Short mmCIF file of C-alpha atoms in Angstrom, two decimals:
data_model
loop_
_atom_site.label_atom_id
_atom_site.label_comp_id
_atom_site.label_asym_id
_atom_site.label_seq_id
_atom_site.Cartn_x
_atom_site.Cartn_y
_atom_site.Cartn_z
CA MET A 1 -5.65 41.31 -10.14
CA THR A 2 -3.09 38.69 -11.06
CA GLY A 3 -4.98 37.58 -14.13
CA SER A 4 -5.13 34.02 -12.83
CA ILE A 5 -8.90 33.76 -13.19
CA PRO A 6 -9.99 30.47 -14.80
CA THR A 7 -11.16 31.07 -18.35
CA LYS A 8 -13.03 27.77 -18.55
CA ASP A 9 -15.20 25.68 -16.24
CA TRP A 10 -13.42 22.58 -14.94
CA MET A 11 -15.70 20.40 -17.05
CA ASP A 12 -14.40 22.11 -20.17
CA VAL A 13 -10.69 21.53 -19.56
CA PRO A 14 -9.63 18.33 -21.34
CA VAL A 15 -6.80 16.15 -20.12
CA VAL A 16 -3.63 15.96 -22.19
CA PHE A 17 -1.55 12.78 -22.12
CA LYS A 18 2.14 13.10 -22.79
CA PRO A 19 5.20 11.04 -21.86
CA GLY A 20 5.86 11.27 -18.15
CA ASN A 21 2.34 12.08 -16.92
CA TYR A 22 0.80 8.61 -17.21
CA ALA A 23 1.80 5.05 -16.36
CA TYR A 24 2.15 2.49 -19.12
CA THR A 25 -0.96 0.52 -20.00
CA THR A 26 -1.48 -3.17 -19.22
CA LYS A 27 0.19 -5.63 -21.57
CA PRO A 28 -2.47 -7.56 -23.54
CA GLU A 29 -1.09 -10.97 -22.55
CA ILE A 30 -1.32 -10.03 -18.85
CA LEU A 31 -4.94 -8.95 -19.20
CA ARG A 32 -5.87 -12.04 -21.21
CA TYR A 33 -4.37 -14.29 -18.54
CA LEU A 34 -6.23 -12.54 -15.72
CA ASP A 35 -9.51 -12.49 -17.64
CA SER A 36 -9.24 -16.28 -18.01
CA GLN A 37 -9.17 -16.81 -14.23
CA LYS A 38 -12.25 -17.99 -12.40
CA GLY A 39 -14.16 -15.19 -10.67
CA ILE A 40 -12.27 -12.39 -12.45
CA SER A 41 -13.50 -10.33 -15.40
CA LEU A 42 -10.91 -8.05 -17.01
CA PRO A 43 -11.91 -7.82 -20.67
CA ASN A 44 -10.79 -5.93 -23.79
CA ALA A 45 -7.12 -6.86 -23.89
CA ARG A 46 -5.40 -4.95 -26.69
CA GLU A 47 -2.48 -2.71 -27.55
CA TRP A 48 -3.40 0.94 -27.00
CA ASN A 49 -1.77 4.25 -26.16
CA PRO A 50 -3.28 6.98 -23.95
CA GLU A 51 -1.74 9.61 -26.26
CA ASP A 52 -3.84 8.35 -29.19
CA ASP A 53 -7.32 9.67 -29.85
CA ASP A 54 -8.68 6.16 -30.35
CA TRP A 55 -8.46 4.02 -27.20
CA LYS A 56 -9.96 1.00 -29.00
CA LEU A 57 -12.95 0.79 -26.69
CA PRO A 58 -15.83 -1.66 -27.15
CA GLU A 59 -18.70 -0.27 -29.25
CA ASN A 60 -21.04 -0.31 -26.26
CA TRP A 61 -18.43 1.02 -23.80
CA LYS A 62 -20.77 3.72 -22.46
CA GLU A 63 -23.49 1.23 -21.60
CA ILE A 64 -20.89 -0.99 -19.91
CA ILE A 65 -19.71 1.90 -17.73
CA ILE A 66 -23.19 3.11 -16.77
CA GLN A 67 -24.38 -0.41 -15.98
CA GLY A 68 -21.20 -1.02 -14.00
CA LEU A 69 -21.85 2.11 -11.96
CA ALA A 70 -25.46 1.03 -11.38
CA ASP A 71 -24.28 -2.38 -10.16
CA ARG A 72 -21.84 -0.80 -7.72
CA LEU A 73 -24.36 1.69 -6.41
CA ASP A 74 -26.57 -1.29 -5.63
CA ARG A 75 -23.77 -3.40 -4.07
CA PHE A 76 -21.99 -0.72 -2.07
CA ARG A 77 -24.19 1.42 0.12
CA SER A 78 -21.18 3.58 0.99
CA LEU A 79 -20.74 4.62 -2.65
CA LYS A 80 -24.33 5.81 -2.87
CA ILE A 81 -23.90 7.83 0.34
CA PHE A 82 -20.62 9.34 -0.89
CA MET A 83 -22.27 10.36 -4.15
CA ASP A 84 -25.15 12.09 -2.38
CA CYS A 85 -23.80 13.71 0.76
CA CYS A 86 -20.84 15.82 -0.42
CA VAL A 87 -21.60 19.55 -0.13
CA ARG A 88 -18.31 20.55 -1.82
CA CYS A 89 -17.16 22.47 1.24
CA GLY A 90 -13.52 22.04 0.23
CA ALA A 91 -12.26 20.90 3.65
CA CYS A 92 -10.31 18.18 1.87
CA SER A 93 -8.88 20.37 -0.88
CA ASP A 94 -5.45 21.17 0.50
CA LYS A 95 -5.02 17.84 2.32
CA CYS A 96 -4.05 15.79 -0.73
CA HIS A 97 -0.35 15.39 -1.45
CA PHE A 98 -1.06 15.20 -5.19
CA PHE A 99 -2.79 18.57 -5.14
CA LEU A 100 -0.09 20.11 -2.95
CA GLY A 101 2.63 18.71 -5.19
CA THR A 102 1.12 19.35 -8.62
CA GLY A 103 -1.21 22.32 -8.05
CA ASP A 104 -3.71 20.66 -10.41
CA PRO A 105 -7.26 21.54 -9.20
CA LYS A 106 -8.57 18.17 -10.36
CA ASN A 107 -6.30 16.57 -7.78
CA MET A 108 -8.32 18.16 -4.99
CA PRO A 109 -10.19 15.16 -3.51
CA VAL A 110 -13.52 16.99 -3.81
CA LEU A 111 -12.99 17.55 -7.52
CA ARG A 112 -11.51 14.12 -8.15
CA ALA A 113 -14.70 12.65 -6.69
CA GLU A 114 -16.74 15.08 -8.78
CA LEU A 115 -15.37 13.37 -11.90
CA LEU A 116 -17.55 10.40 -11.00
CA ARG A 117 -20.25 12.29 -9.13
CA SER A 118 -21.10 14.43 -12.17
CA VAL A 119 -21.87 11.32 -14.22
CA TYR A 120 -23.83 9.88 -11.31
CA ARG A 121 -25.94 13.06 -11.15
CA GLN A 122 -26.62 12.95 -14.87
CA GLU A 123 -27.61 9.30 -14.99
CA PHE A 124 -29.06 8.51 -11.56
CA THR A 125 -30.70 11.66 -10.15
CA ARG A 126 -33.92 13.32 -11.21
CA ALA A 127 -32.40 16.81 -11.06
CA GLY A 128 -29.51 15.75 -13.26
CA LYS A 129 -31.74 14.09 -15.83
CA ILE A 130 -33.89 17.23 -16.09
CA LEU A 131 -31.38 20.05 -15.60
CA GLY A 132 -28.16 18.36 -16.70
CA ARG A 133 -25.19 20.63 -16.22
CA LEU A 134 -27.17 23.12 -14.15
CA ALA A 135 -27.52 20.37 -11.54
CA GLY A 136 -23.85 19.39 -11.80
CA GLY A 137 -24.45 16.54 -14.22
CA ARG A 138 -22.58 15.71 -17.40
CA GLU A 139 -22.77 13.12 -20.12
CA MET A 140 -20.46 10.13 -20.11
CA THR A 141 -18.09 10.80 -23.02
CA VAL A 142 -14.70 9.57 -24.16
CA GLY A 143 -13.27 12.81 -22.77
CA VAL A 144 -14.73 12.02 -19.34
CA LEU A 145 -13.35 8.48 -19.52
CA LYS A 146 -9.90 9.85 -20.26
CA GLU A 147 -10.25 12.22 -17.32
CA TRP A 148 -11.08 9.27 -15.10
CA PHE A 149 -7.96 7.42 -16.20
CA MET A 150 -5.70 10.42 -15.66
CA TYR A 151 -6.88 11.20 -12.12
CA ALA A 152 -7.78 7.74 -10.83
CA TYR A 153 -4.05 7.11 -11.18
CA GLN A 154 -3.09 10.33 -9.44
CA CYS A 155 -4.53 9.12 -6.15
CA THR A 156 -2.79 6.72 -3.79
CA GLU A 157 -5.99 5.90 -1.88
CA CYS A 158 -4.17 7.06 1.26
CA ARG A 159 -7.38 8.40 2.87
CA ARG A 160 -5.79 11.51 4.37
CA CYS A 161 -8.61 13.57 2.88
CA SER A 162 -11.20 11.45 4.71
CA VAL A 163 -9.68 12.43 8.07
CA PHE A 164 -10.67 16.04 7.41
CA CYS A 165 -14.05 15.45 5.71
CA PRO A 166 -16.91 16.58 8.00
CA TYR A 167 -19.15 13.94 6.41
CA GLY A 168 -16.60 11.12 6.54
CA ILE A 169 -16.48 10.65 2.77
CA ASP A 170 -13.77 8.18 1.82
CA THR A 171 -12.44 9.45 -1.49
CA ALA A 172 -10.18 6.38 -1.67
CA GLU A 173 -13.30 4.24 -2.10
CA ILE A 174 -14.38 6.50 -4.95
CA THR A 175 -10.98 6.08 -6.60
CA MET A 176 -11.33 2.32 -6.21
CA MET A 177 -14.71 2.46 -7.95
CA LEU A 178 -13.27 4.59 -10.75
CA ARG A 179 -10.57 2.04 -11.34
CA GLU A 180 -13.06 -0.84 -11.27
CA LEU A 181 -15.21 0.92 -13.87
CA LEU A 182 -12.19 1.58 -16.08
CA HIS A 183 -11.23 -2.10 -15.94
CA LEU A 184 -14.67 -3.00 -17.31
CA VAL A 185 -13.54 -1.62 -20.66
CA GLY A 186 -9.90 -2.70 -20.44
CA ILE A 187 -8.26 0.46 -19.10
CA GLY A 188 -5.55 -0.09 -16.53
CA ILE A 189 -1.81 0.16 -15.91
CA ASN A 190 0.76 -2.58 -16.23
CA TRP A 191 2.62 -1.75 -13.02
CA CYS A 192 -0.54 -2.79 -11.19
CA MET A 193 -1.79 -5.67 -13.29
CA GLU A 194 1.46 -7.55 -13.86
CA PRO A 195 2.08 -7.95 -10.10
CA VAL A 196 -1.53 -9.11 -9.77
CA ALA A 197 -0.95 -11.73 -12.48
CA ASN A 198 2.34 -12.84 -10.96
CA SER A 199 0.82 -13.11 -7.50
CA ASN A 200 -2.06 -15.17 -8.81
CA ARG A 201 0.24 -17.46 -10.80
CA THR A 202 3.28 -17.99 -8.52
CA GLY A 203 2.19 -16.45 -5.21
CA ASN A 204 4.19 -13.21 -5.26
CA HIS A 205 4.45 -9.93 -7.16
CA MET A 206 7.80 -10.68 -8.77
CA GLY A 207 6.77 -14.05 -10.12
CA LEU A 208 9.52 -15.76 -8.11
CA THR A 209 9.36 -19.54 -8.26
CA PRO A 210 9.25 -21.49 -4.99
CA GLN A 211 12.89 -22.44 -5.49
CA ALA A 212 13.96 -18.82 -6.04
CA PHE A 213 11.98 -17.58 -3.06
CA LYS A 214 13.45 -20.25 -0.76
CA GLY A 215 16.92 -19.61 -2.13
CA ASN A 216 16.72 -15.87 -1.48
CA VAL A 217 15.71 -16.42 2.15
CA GLU A 218 18.59 -18.86 2.59
CA PHE A 219 21.05 -16.33 1.11
CA LEU A 220 19.91 -13.85 3.77
CA CYS A 221 20.49 -16.50 6.45
CA GLU A 222 24.07 -16.89 5.19
CA ASP A 223 24.55 -13.11 5.43
CA ILE A 224 23.20 -13.15 9.00
CA GLU A 225 25.66 -15.87 9.99
CA SER A 226 28.62 -14.00 8.53
CA LEU A 227 27.61 -10.82 10.36
CA THR A 228 26.51 -12.18 13.74
CA GLY A 229 27.64 -15.79 14.01
CA ILE A 230 24.00 -16.83 14.48
CA THR A 231 22.82 -19.77 12.38
CA VAL A 232 19.21 -19.36 11.27
CA ASN A 233 17.30 -22.38 9.97
CA PRO A 234 13.90 -21.34 8.62
CA SER A 235 11.41 -23.93 7.42
CA PHE A 236 9.25 -23.78 4.31
CA ASN A 237 5.79 -25.29 3.71
CA ARG A 238 6.08 -27.22 7.00
CA LYS A 239 2.80 -28.72 8.09
CA GLY A 240 2.02 -28.53 11.78
CA ALA A 241 4.01 -25.36 12.51
CA GLU A 242 2.32 -23.13 15.05
CA ILE A 243 2.55 -19.94 13.00
CA LEU A 244 2.54 -19.10 9.29
CA PHE A 245 4.70 -16.07 8.55
CA ILE A 246 3.81 -13.97 5.49
CA THR A 247 5.60 -10.81 4.38
CA PRO A 248 5.88 -8.80 1.14
CA SER A 249 8.14 -10.50 -1.40
CA ALA A 250 10.17 -7.28 -1.66
CA ASP A 251 11.52 -8.11 1.80
CA VAL A 252 13.13 -11.21 0.35
CA PHE A 253 14.86 -9.86 -2.75
CA ALA A 254 15.24 -6.04 -2.78
CA GLU A 255 17.11 -3.44 -0.76
CA PRO A 256 16.36 -2.03 1.75
CA GLY A 257 13.69 -4.66 2.42
CA ILE A 258 16.21 -7.49 2.72
CA PHE A 259 17.62 -5.89 5.87
CA THR A 260 14.12 -5.84 7.33
CA CYS A 261 13.81 -9.53 6.48
CA MET A 262 17.12 -10.23 8.20
CA GLY A 263 15.63 -8.54 11.26
CA TYR A 264 12.63 -10.89 11.15
CA LEU A 265 14.88 -13.93 10.88
CA LEU A 266 17.09 -12.87 13.77
CA LEU A 267 14.10 -12.10 16.00
CA PHE A 268 12.43 -15.45 15.35
CA GLU A 269 15.70 -17.29 16.00
CA ALA A 270 16.28 -15.35 19.22
CA ILE A 271 12.91 -16.39 20.70
CA GLY A 272 12.79 -19.90 19.22
CA LEU A 273 9.53 -19.27 17.35
CA ASP A 274 7.77 -22.28 15.82
CA TYR A 275 6.92 -20.86 12.41
CA THR A 276 7.10 -21.62 8.73
CA TRP A 277 7.28 -19.69 5.48
CA SER A 278 5.09 -20.59 2.50
CA THR A 279 6.37 -20.63 -1.05
CA TYR A 280 2.76 -20.55 -2.26
CA ALA A 281 1.49 -17.63 -0.19
CA SER A 282 4.82 -15.85 -0.62
CA GLU A 283 3.35 -12.35 -0.82
CA GLY A 284 1.65 -10.24 1.80
CA GLY A 285 0.95 -7.36 -0.56
CA ASN A 286 -2.40 -7.25 -2.31
CA PHE A 287 -2.56 -5.19 -5.50
CA GLY A 288 -6.18 -6.23 -5.77
CA LEU A 289 -6.86 -3.26 -3.49
CA PHE A 290 -5.87 -1.12 -6.47
CA THR A 291 -7.75 -3.17 -9.07
CA SER A 292 -11.14 -4.54 -8.04
CA ASN A 293 -12.93 -6.12 -5.12
CA GLU A 294 -12.95 -9.52 -6.87
CA VAL A 295 -9.17 -9.51 -7.38
CA MET A 296 -8.61 -8.31 -3.82
CA LYS A 297 -10.70 -11.17 -2.48
CA LYS A 298 -8.90 -13.77 -4.58
CA LEU A 299 -5.41 -12.65 -3.57
CA ASN A 300 -6.30 -12.32 0.12
CA GLY A 301 -7.84 -15.78 0.05
CA LYS A 302 -4.59 -17.51 -0.87
CA MET A 303 -3.05 -16.69 2.53
CA TYR A 304 -5.92 -18.36 4.33
CA ALA A 305 -5.98 -21.32 1.96
CA GLU A 306 -2.32 -21.94 2.77
CA ALA A 307 -2.85 -21.51 6.50
CA LYS A 308 -5.56 -24.17 6.30
CA ARG A 309 -3.43 -26.52 4.19
CA LEU A 310 -0.46 -26.29 6.56
CA GLY A 311 -2.61 -26.62 9.66
CA VAL A 312 -1.09 -23.66 11.50
CA ARG A 313 -2.79 -22.00 14.48
CA TRP A 314 -2.57 -18.38 13.29
CA ILE A 315 -0.77 -16.03 10.92
CA LEU A 316 1.96 -13.49 11.63
CA GLY A 317 2.39 -10.76 9.03
CA GLY A 318 5.43 -8.69 8.14
CA GLU A 319 5.79 -5.00 7.40
CA CYS A 320 3.32 -4.29 4.60
CA GLY A 321 0.84 -1.50 4.06
CA HIS A 322 -1.95 -2.71 1.83
CA MET A 323 -1.89 -6.25 3.23
CA TRP A 324 -3.02 -4.79 6.53
CA ARG A 325 -5.65 -2.51 5.06
CA VAL A 326 -7.22 -5.43 3.23
CA LEU A 327 -7.07 -7.51 6.44
CA HIS A 328 -8.67 -4.94 8.70
CA GLN A 329 -11.18 -3.30 6.36
CA TYR A 330 -12.24 -6.00 3.92
CA MET A 331 -11.24 -9.47 5.13
CA ASP A 332 -14.38 -10.28 7.10
CA THR A 333 -16.80 -9.46 4.31
CA MET A 334 -14.66 -11.05 1.61
CA ASN A 335 -13.03 -14.21 2.97
CA GLY A 336 -13.73 -14.36 6.68
CA PRO A 337 -14.13 -15.00 9.42
CA ALA A 338 -11.24 -17.48 9.55
CA ASP A 339 -12.88 -19.77 12.10
CA PHE A 340 -10.59 -22.71 11.29
CA LEU A 341 -7.71 -20.78 12.94
CA GLU A 342 -7.21 -19.85 16.59
CA VAL A 343 -7.24 -16.35 18.03
CA PRO A 344 -3.53 -15.38 17.97
CA ARG A 345 -1.76 -16.07 21.24
CA SER A 346 1.94 -15.34 21.61
CA PRO A 347 3.73 -18.59 22.46
CA ILE A 348 6.44 -16.52 24.13
CA THR A 349 4.43 -14.13 26.36
CA GLY A 350 0.99 -15.73 26.46
CA THR A 351 -0.65 -12.50 25.28
CA VAL A 352 -3.94 -13.06 23.44
CA PHE A 353 -4.46 -10.61 20.57
CA ASP A 354 -8.23 -10.17 20.77
CA ASN A 355 -8.09 -7.47 18.10
CA ALA A 356 -7.46 -10.30 15.63
CA ALA A 357 -10.30 -12.50 16.88
CA SER A 358 -11.78 -12.69 13.39
CA THR A 359 -8.82 -12.30 11.01
CA LYS A 360 -6.47 -14.52 13.10
CA MET A 361 -3.54 -12.48 11.84
CA ILE A 362 -1.37 -9.96 13.69
CA HIS A 363 1.28 -7.44 12.67
CA ILE A 364 4.96 -7.99 13.38
CA SER A 365 5.06 -4.64 15.23
CA GLU A 366 2.29 -5.76 17.60
CA PHE A 367 4.14 -9.01 18.18
CA THR A 368 7.53 -7.35 18.72
CA ALA A 369 6.19 -4.62 21.02
CA ASP A 370 4.60 -7.33 23.16
CA LEU A 371 7.93 -9.18 23.40
CA ILE A 372 9.67 -5.99 24.52
CA LYS A 373 6.99 -5.20 27.10
CA HIS A 374 7.42 -8.62 28.69
CA ASN A 375 11.25 -8.47 28.59
CA LYS A 376 11.49 -11.52 26.35
CA ILE A 377 14.28 -10.13 24.15
CA THR A 378 17.51 -8.34 24.98
CA LEU A 379 18.16 -5.10 23.13
CA ASP A 380 21.23 -2.87 23.02
CA LYS A 381 20.43 0.63 21.74
CA SER A 382 24.11 1.41 21.25
CA ARG A 383 24.13 -0.98 18.31
CA ASN A 384 22.02 1.64 16.51
CA ALA A 385 24.37 4.46 17.50
CA HIS A 386 24.77 5.28 13.81
CA VAL A 387 21.01 5.96 13.62
CA THR A 388 19.19 9.19 14.42
CA ALA A 389 15.66 8.35 13.40
CA THR A 390 12.26 9.73 12.61
CA PHE A 391 9.15 7.65 11.95
CA HIS A 392 6.81 7.65 8.96
CA ASP A 393 3.31 6.42 9.74
CA SER A 394 2.50 4.32 6.70
CA CYS A 395 -0.99 5.26 5.51
CA ASN A 396 -2.61 1.86 5.58
CA PRO A 397 -1.32 0.54 8.93
CA ALA A 398 -1.79 3.95 10.57
CA ARG A 399 -5.10 5.30 9.22
CA ALA A 400 -6.74 2.02 8.27
CA MET A 401 -5.44 -0.22 11.04
CA GLY A 402 -4.71 2.14 13.93
CA LEU A 403 -1.13 0.91 14.31
CA LEU A 404 0.19 4.12 15.87
CA ASP A 405 1.75 3.46 19.26
CA GLU A 406 3.39 0.05 18.86
CA PRO A 407 6.02 1.21 16.32
CA ARG A 408 6.90 4.17 18.54
CA TYR A 409 7.20 1.88 21.56
CA ILE A 410 9.65 -0.26 19.61
CA LEU A 411 11.69 2.78 18.53
CA ASP A 412 11.93 3.90 22.15
CA HIS A 413 13.70 0.62 22.94
CA VAL A 414 15.97 0.10 19.92
CA VAL A 415 17.44 3.54 19.13
CA GLU A 416 19.00 6.15 21.38
CA LYS A 417 17.61 9.13 19.48
CA TRP A 418 14.51 9.57 17.38
CA TYR A 419 12.30 12.57 16.68
CA GLU A 420 8.73 13.09 15.51
CA MET A 421 7.95 15.05 12.39
CA PRO A 422 5.47 17.97 12.75
CA GLU A 423 2.20 16.87 14.36
CA ASN A 424 0.04 17.62 11.33
CA THR A 425 2.14 15.20 9.24
CA ILE A 426 2.09 12.09 11.46
CA ARG A 427 -0.24 9.54 13.04
CA GLU A 428 -3.79 9.82 11.57
CA GLN A 429 -2.74 12.90 9.59
CA THR A 430 0.37 11.31 8.13
CA PHE A 431 1.38 12.28 4.61
CA CYS A 432 1.59 9.53 2.02
CA CYS A 433 4.83 8.38 0.39
CA GLY A 434 3.24 9.63 -2.85
CA SER A 435 3.75 6.46 -4.88
CA GLY A 436 1.49 3.80 -3.44
CA THR A 437 -1.40 1.98 -5.20
CA ALA A 438 0.95 0.75 -7.96
CA LEU A 439 2.21 4.24 -8.85
CA ASN A 440 5.81 3.44 -7.91
CA THR A 441 6.84 3.09 -11.54
CA ASP A 442 9.68 4.96 -13.20
CA GLU A 443 7.80 6.39 -16.19
CA ILE A 444 5.98 8.84 -13.89
CA MET A 445 8.99 9.79 -11.78
CA GLU A 446 8.37 13.56 -11.86
CA LEU A 447 4.78 13.04 -10.75
CA ARG A 448 5.98 10.79 -7.92
CA MET A 449 8.52 13.33 -6.71
CA ARG A 450 5.91 16.09 -6.80
CA SER A 451 3.31 14.07 -4.92
CA GLY A 452 5.87 12.98 -2.32
CA LEU A 453 7.00 16.55 -1.66
CA PRO A 454 4.78 17.10 1.44
CA ARG A 455 6.28 13.97 3.07
CA ALA A 456 9.78 15.02 2.07
CA ASN A 457 9.27 18.52 3.49
CA ALA A 458 8.42 17.06 6.91
CA VAL A 459 11.51 14.83 6.80
CA ARG A 460 13.64 17.80 5.75
CA TYR A 461 12.38 19.70 8.80
CA VAL A 462 13.59 17.08 11.31
CA GLN A 463 16.76 16.46 9.32
CA GLU A 464 17.76 20.09 9.57
CA LYS A 465 16.60 20.53 13.18
CA HIS A 466 17.80 17.24 14.71
CA ASN A 467 20.27 15.87 12.14
CA VAL A 468 18.01 12.88 11.46
CA ASN A 469 19.61 10.37 9.09
CA THR A 470 17.11 7.50 9.09
CA LEU A 471 13.42 7.38 8.18
CA GLY A 472 11.79 4.34 9.77
CA CYS A 473 8.57 2.77 8.48
CA VAL A 474 6.54 -0.46 8.48
CA CYS A 475 5.62 -0.84 4.80
CA ALA A 476 7.47 -2.50 1.93
CA ILE A 477 6.18 -0.04 -0.68
CA ASP A 478 7.25 2.81 1.59
CA ARG A 479 10.74 1.37 1.85
CA ALA A 480 10.97 1.35 -1.95
CA THR A 481 9.27 4.65 -2.73
CA LEU A 482 10.61 6.67 0.19
CA THR A 483 14.15 5.62 -0.70
CA THR A 484 13.75 7.25 -4.11
CA LEU A 485 12.00 10.24 -2.56
CA MET A 486 14.75 10.78 -0.01
CA ASP A 487 17.46 10.39 -2.65
CA TYR A 488 15.80 13.23 -4.56
CA TRP A 489 14.62 15.63 -1.82
CA VAL A 490 16.57 14.73 1.35
CA PRO A 491 19.64 12.71 0.33
CA GLU A 492 21.06 12.85 3.86
CA VAL A 493 18.34 10.40 5.01
CA GLN A 494 18.16 6.64 4.41
CA VAL A 495 15.02 4.50 4.79
CA ALA A 496 14.78 1.48 7.09
CA GLY A 497 12.12 -0.98 8.14
CA LEU A 498 11.46 -1.05 11.87
CA SER A 499 12.40 -4.73 12.07
CA GLU A 500 15.82 -3.91 10.63
CA LEU A 501 16.46 -1.60 13.59
CA VAL A 502 15.23 -4.35 15.93
CA GLY A 503 17.63 -6.81 14.29
CA ASN A 504 20.49 -4.34 14.69
CA ALA A 505 19.81 -4.00 18.44
CA LEU A 506 19.16 -7.67 19.27
CA VAL A 507 21.54 -9.38 21.66
CA ILE A 508 21.42 -13.17 21.18
CA GLU A 509 23.07 -15.80 23.32
CA GLY A 510 26.04 -17.42 21.57
CA GLU A 511 26.46 -14.68 18.99
CA GLN A 512 29.88 -13.89 17.54
CA ARG A 513 28.98 -10.49 16.25
CA GLN A 514 31.39 -8.48 14.15
CA ASP A 515 31.87 -4.72 14.55
CA LEU A 516 28.76 -3.67 12.65
CA THR A 517 29.12 0.09 12.29
CA GLU A 518 26.07 0.20 10.01
CA GLY A 519 24.11 -2.61 11.62
CA LEU A 520 22.91 -5.34 9.28
CA ARG A 521 23.91 -3.18 6.31
CA THR A 522 27.60 -3.42 7.19
CA MET A 523 29.67 -4.92 4.39
CA VAL A 524 32.16 -7.51 5.66
#
């Protein structure tokens, strides 16, 4: 009656690239560098533009893609199951923030997966080979490849759709396979691959040198002393320390992450923790999760190589999303188990973290919550009187790691007032920030703001109902992307790492604290 009946089958609707709806492609020099690294294959470095008809693909690009898919079907049993068991019931359709924000049917997880599944049916099933399109199969063409590129980078691999799938299909894994296949013929985005190259070369996404990384941490220590009177003396690359601390590099150089880092430093000083930073493994984030299994393995391995070199007992990790997903979902089959390290045991409380018996690495929120439970730190909620908070469950720590209660326990003890967002937008069902998996780049800002709308709507609800002014989280990418999202949709709300709020509330013996009306953000 409305006339909104589709005039074409979804297979017959081509993608159209135009400025603003795609991320910039990988710089050739970045791809050449990565392709030269041992254990990594990222070929076909060249200048190309998605808006052009000719993507400068290898002559045998189709064979490369089909063989690559065959290899992955053989290596990953889960992929084969996901290709075969979907009944296209649509339970996932309205669960994706990209679909809700853009209204594009190909952003429904079921249809995004169908972009790959249709080629699988054509090439790897008897029905598809005989009946073709009647069986849901389609030929691998340049048009299909372009479709893959468009929609593989309109998915943040947040896995919200998998929560609602009756068969447990993980569409994020399908997106990962799509991206891997695209990289076989040199199709990727620079905002993902340049951080990968930097992390491989210097140890962190920004390409900070050891001197710059150490200097930035020391600048934060100077700020802490001017605000609180507490002198913090971190060590770097110190052999024999009990604990290696690793956090995203954004915590060291960019707002609002630097305030989270100041919270770490204050906490460690307050309890006298025997720890060291590394200027080699100076990045917790792992953009390999958004690139390929081989890259993921290589970048995750550097943390453990450094832990072994320094002779620490175990690893403590900062507030990062994808670092923890890699640790808890992939570490054991890629780099582990880390038997040269000890099962983490808090030197302050004596708690043994058996959940990390294999990875030997625990989350700062687990560690902090344990300190609070055993009354090992003194907290004054009134120091966060300027904060009325809500909490964003970051997709990877929440859905992939199960870190749900510890952050809330911490909030209960560091702020006087905080409120949950609606129940279908938190915990396992949390909405994504909308810009993860290397999509937090400015050239696709409208797409980011659209995909983040479901998260922003939930924040708007508690802002209007409870006058919330702070959105807490435990992920460096969230702190960056949610800040932009809030500035656009809910400008009354700022974004803060949980450890920043802990740092605000900490009472430390011998402190000469100024009147910090905005906590560690106070300008003095």
